[in-house]
């Protein structure tokens, strides 16, 4: 299933959106519900919340930024889904100050673990928010993709630093304070009580292809999306992906 409103930025989200939409369909069928209760922690201005709501689900977005939540309000109003999306201020560590435990059929934890002091605790909180059998969608920055990108840009010292740094940071100018390997993410997810269904490498090629090529070559975006989808589940490409996506279900 595809988001009918995908922009050019779909190169960055297509793989995640497609597998997430399918997982939500399976969960809805399994529960017999017309609409699921979905939590989007760190959901910002609604990049995923809006298309999820368009599928008929109820979405709670938790984000620490008032500006992001204000942008979310405008976006859901423009999209006509204001009755199915609500935003609350908070973060993954104080999650249960603003939402209840065990109240959601699906939890999206996208771009959150990179910025928290205790990623394992963040994963546990995301899982604790799920009902048994609920879907966890976890997206985080991949270590290998950053090392490769730094090296290809000629920043070899930064590439080496990212490779050897415990947090995967390449230096003071790095906007992403923490990165992960697929093994680190899957270990944290399993320890939190989730049965892993799939691991995907996201943006394996998209961040390496010159933008001018994608913008000017006829059919390039569709072809690159197909290539990304074909490579996403192959473990050989997880180690060079810019982001890693883990999809699973909370054990009963």
XYZ file of C-alpha atoms in Angstrom:
252
model
C 0.000 0.000 0.000
C 1.360 3.423 -0.885
C 0.814 6.866 0.538
C -1.033 8.701 -2.262
C 0.555 11.999 -1.229
C 4.213 10.883 -1.492
C 6.512 13.768 -2.434
C 10.018 13.538 -3.851
C 11.126 12.941 -0.253
C 9.584 9.470 -0.610
C 13.104 8.263 -1.357
C 13.737 8.646 2.364
C 10.515 7.075 3.636
C 9.131 4.722 0.985
C 10.491 1.456 2.403
C 9.373 2.258 5.945
C 5.936 3.455 4.868
C 5.196 0.414 2.727
C 6.074 -2.163 5.404
C 4.368 -0.120 8.134
C 1.117 0.230 6.180
C 1.074 -3.521 5.549
C 1.706 -4.234 9.246
C -1.149 -1.948 10.262
C -3.452 -3.720 7.808
C -2.509 -7.088 9.318
C -3.066 -5.805 12.845
C -6.453 -4.338 11.956
C -7.507 -7.624 10.373
C -6.282 -9.625 13.379
C -8.151 -7.430 15.868
C -11.250 -6.897 13.751
C -10.989 -3.148 14.245
C -11.806 -0.563 11.607
C -9.308 1.836 13.193
C -6.286 1.156 15.370
C -4.914 3.209 18.255
C -1.449 4.315 17.114
C 1.228 6.129 19.122
C 3.839 8.128 17.223
C 6.531 9.056 19.725
C 8.821 11.764 18.401
C 6.328 12.188 15.568
C 7.077 15.879 15.045
C 4.946 17.606 12.432
C 3.210 14.398 11.318
C 5.238 12.913 8.456
C 3.887 9.494 9.380
C 0.922 10.455 11.561
C -0.975 12.104 8.711
C -0.791 9.188 6.235
C -1.551 6.735 9.071
C -4.639 8.769 9.958
C -5.666 8.784 6.288
C -5.895 4.995 6.573
C -8.573 5.505 9.224
C -6.485 5.010 12.373
C -6.411 7.199 15.493
C -2.949 8.654 16.117
C -1.455 10.211 19.245
C 1.738 12.152 18.525
C 4.092 12.714 21.463
C 6.895 15.192 20.798
C 8.982 17.473 23.035
C 8.918 20.414 20.602
C 6.041 22.935 20.872
C 6.934 24.221 17.408
C 6.624 20.746 15.904
C 3.261 20.229 17.579
C 2.044 23.603 16.312
C 3.085 22.584 12.782
C 1.280 19.281 13.332
C -1.956 21.102 14.136
C -1.779 23.043 10.896
C -0.885 19.966 8.893
C -3.668 17.740 10.183
C -6.190 20.535 9.618
C -5.054 20.937 6.024
C -5.139 17.165 5.511
C -8.649 16.850 6.957
C -7.648 14.383 9.692
C -7.796 16.641 12.758
C -10.466 14.389 14.261
C -8.093 11.400 14.178
C -4.786 12.948 15.304
C -3.903 14.620 18.586
C -0.556 16.012 19.693
C 0.785 16.080 23.247
C 4.076 17.440 24.525
C 6.445 14.909 26.036
C 9.263 12.525 25.243
C 10.074 8.837 25.389
C 11.466 9.021 28.938
C 8.380 10.645 30.480
C 6.041 8.896 28.056
C 3.682 7.567 30.719
C 3.133 10.998 32.150
C 1.134 11.795 28.995
C -0.154 8.414 27.718
C -1.178 5.167 29.336
C 0.673 1.864 29.370
C -0.614 -0.919 27.171
C -3.117 1.232 25.315
C -1.918 1.100 21.701
C -2.144 -1.314 18.793
C 0.978 0.146 17.181
C 3.862 2.343 18.298
C 6.110 4.292 15.951
C 9.492 5.190 17.432
C 11.221 6.942 14.541
C 14.313 9.120 14.949
C 14.129 9.044 18.744
C 16.834 6.728 20.061
C 19.608 8.827 18.509
C 18.848 11.669 20.938
C 18.158 9.963 24.274
C 20.588 9.181 27.070
C 19.331 5.619 27.535
C 18.205 4.009 24.249
C 17.369 0.699 25.926
C 14.959 2.468 28.265
C 13.437 4.249 25.276
C 12.769 0.926 23.563
C 11.268 -0.522 26.746
C 8.886 2.417 27.103
C 7.795 2.126 23.483
C 7.037 -1.563 23.987
C 5.274 -0.993 27.310
C 2.852 1.321 25.502
C 1.752 -1.574 23.258
C -1.043 -4.026 23.753
C -0.027 -7.705 23.472
C 0.444 -8.479 19.796
C 0.839 -4.788 18.963
C 3.179 -3.561 16.247
C 6.472 -1.812 16.975
C 8.060 0.250 14.180
C 11.536 1.384 15.190
C 13.670 3.607 12.949
C 17.142 4.801 13.920
C 20.348 6.079 12.355
C 22.685 3.401 11.042
C 26.391 3.474 11.849
C 27.665 2.062 8.576
C 25.860 4.568 6.391
C 27.486 7.485 8.199
C 30.954 5.953 7.965
C 30.513 5.323 4.244
C 29.144 8.819 3.573
C 32.016 10.506 5.425
C 34.586 8.414 3.589
C 33.083 9.050 0.146
C 33.082 12.776 0.901
C 36.820 12.582 1.604
C 36.481 13.076 5.366
C 38.518 10.019 6.304
C 39.322 11.075 9.873
C 35.653 11.675 10.562
C 34.783 8.290 9.047
C 37.333 6.600 11.296
C 36.091 8.456 14.340
C 32.489 7.413 13.679
C 33.599 3.833 13.172
C 35.471 3.706 16.481
C 33.305 5.970 18.632
C 31.000 4.030 21.014
C 28.084 6.270 20.010
C 28.957 6.343 16.308
C 29.458 10.118 16.179
C 32.006 11.569 13.765
C 32.749 14.746 15.738
C 31.530 17.974 17.288
C 29.739 19.091 14.127
C 27.745 15.875 13.887
C 24.029 16.621 14.180
C 23.290 12.989 15.089
C 24.723 12.172 18.536
C 24.173 8.405 18.401
C 24.033 5.685 15.734
C 23.414 1.950 15.822
C 24.177 -1.313 14.118
C 21.368 -3.689 13.194
C 22.603 -6.069 15.894
C 22.359 -3.402 18.607
C 18.799 -2.493 17.645
C 17.531 -6.051 17.342
C 19.111 -6.980 20.673
C 17.383 -4.050 22.411
C 14.037 -4.851 20.788
C 14.156 -8.545 21.686
C 15.165 -7.732 25.267
C 12.095 -5.478 25.550
C 9.757 -8.344 24.631
C 9.245 -7.994 20.884
C 9.268 -10.767 18.306
C 11.095 -9.316 15.308
C 9.333 -9.705 11.993
C 11.735 -7.863 9.698
C 14.809 -5.643 9.620
C 15.238 -3.149 6.778
C 18.090 -1.018 5.576
C 16.704 2.415 4.698
C 18.353 4.906 2.343
C 21.003 2.438 1.237
C 21.564 4.302 -2.029
C 19.386 7.422 -1.870
C 21.856 9.530 0.111
C 24.752 8.585 -2.168
C 23.119 9.330 -5.539
C 23.628 12.913 -6.808
C 20.401 14.867 -6.442
C 20.710 16.329 -9.921
C 20.569 12.827 -11.380
C 17.404 11.948 -9.496
C 15.748 15.251 -10.392
C 16.584 15.276 -14.105
C 16.732 11.645 -15.248
C 13.256 10.455 -16.391
C 11.943 7.664 -14.169
C 14.920 7.910 -11.795
C 12.880 8.330 -8.606
C 10.722 5.272 -9.297
C 13.724 3.194 -10.319
C 15.661 4.203 -7.214
C 12.666 3.426 -5.005
C 12.472 -0.056 -6.528
C 16.191 -0.563 -5.947
C 15.873 0.571 -2.326
C 12.947 -1.806 -1.775
C 14.848 -4.726 -3.291
C 17.907 -4.134 -1.120
C 16.102 -3.208 2.116
C 15.671 -6.701 3.555
C 19.039 -8.074 2.425
C 21.370 -8.270 5.462
C 24.371 -7.486 3.272
C 23.077 -3.921 2.831
C 22.114 -3.270 6.464
C 25.704 -2.428 7.309
C 25.783 0.510 4.853
C 22.266 1.897 5.299
C 21.778 5.456 6.518
C 18.910 4.256 8.699
C 17.767 0.921 10.082
C 14.139 -0.107 10.503
C 13.036 -2.874 12.844
C 9.444 -4.120 12.689
C 8.027 -6.545 15.222
C 5.155 -7.559 17.464
C 4.959 -7.468 21.245
C 4.962 -10.945 22.700
C 1.757 -11.915 24.442
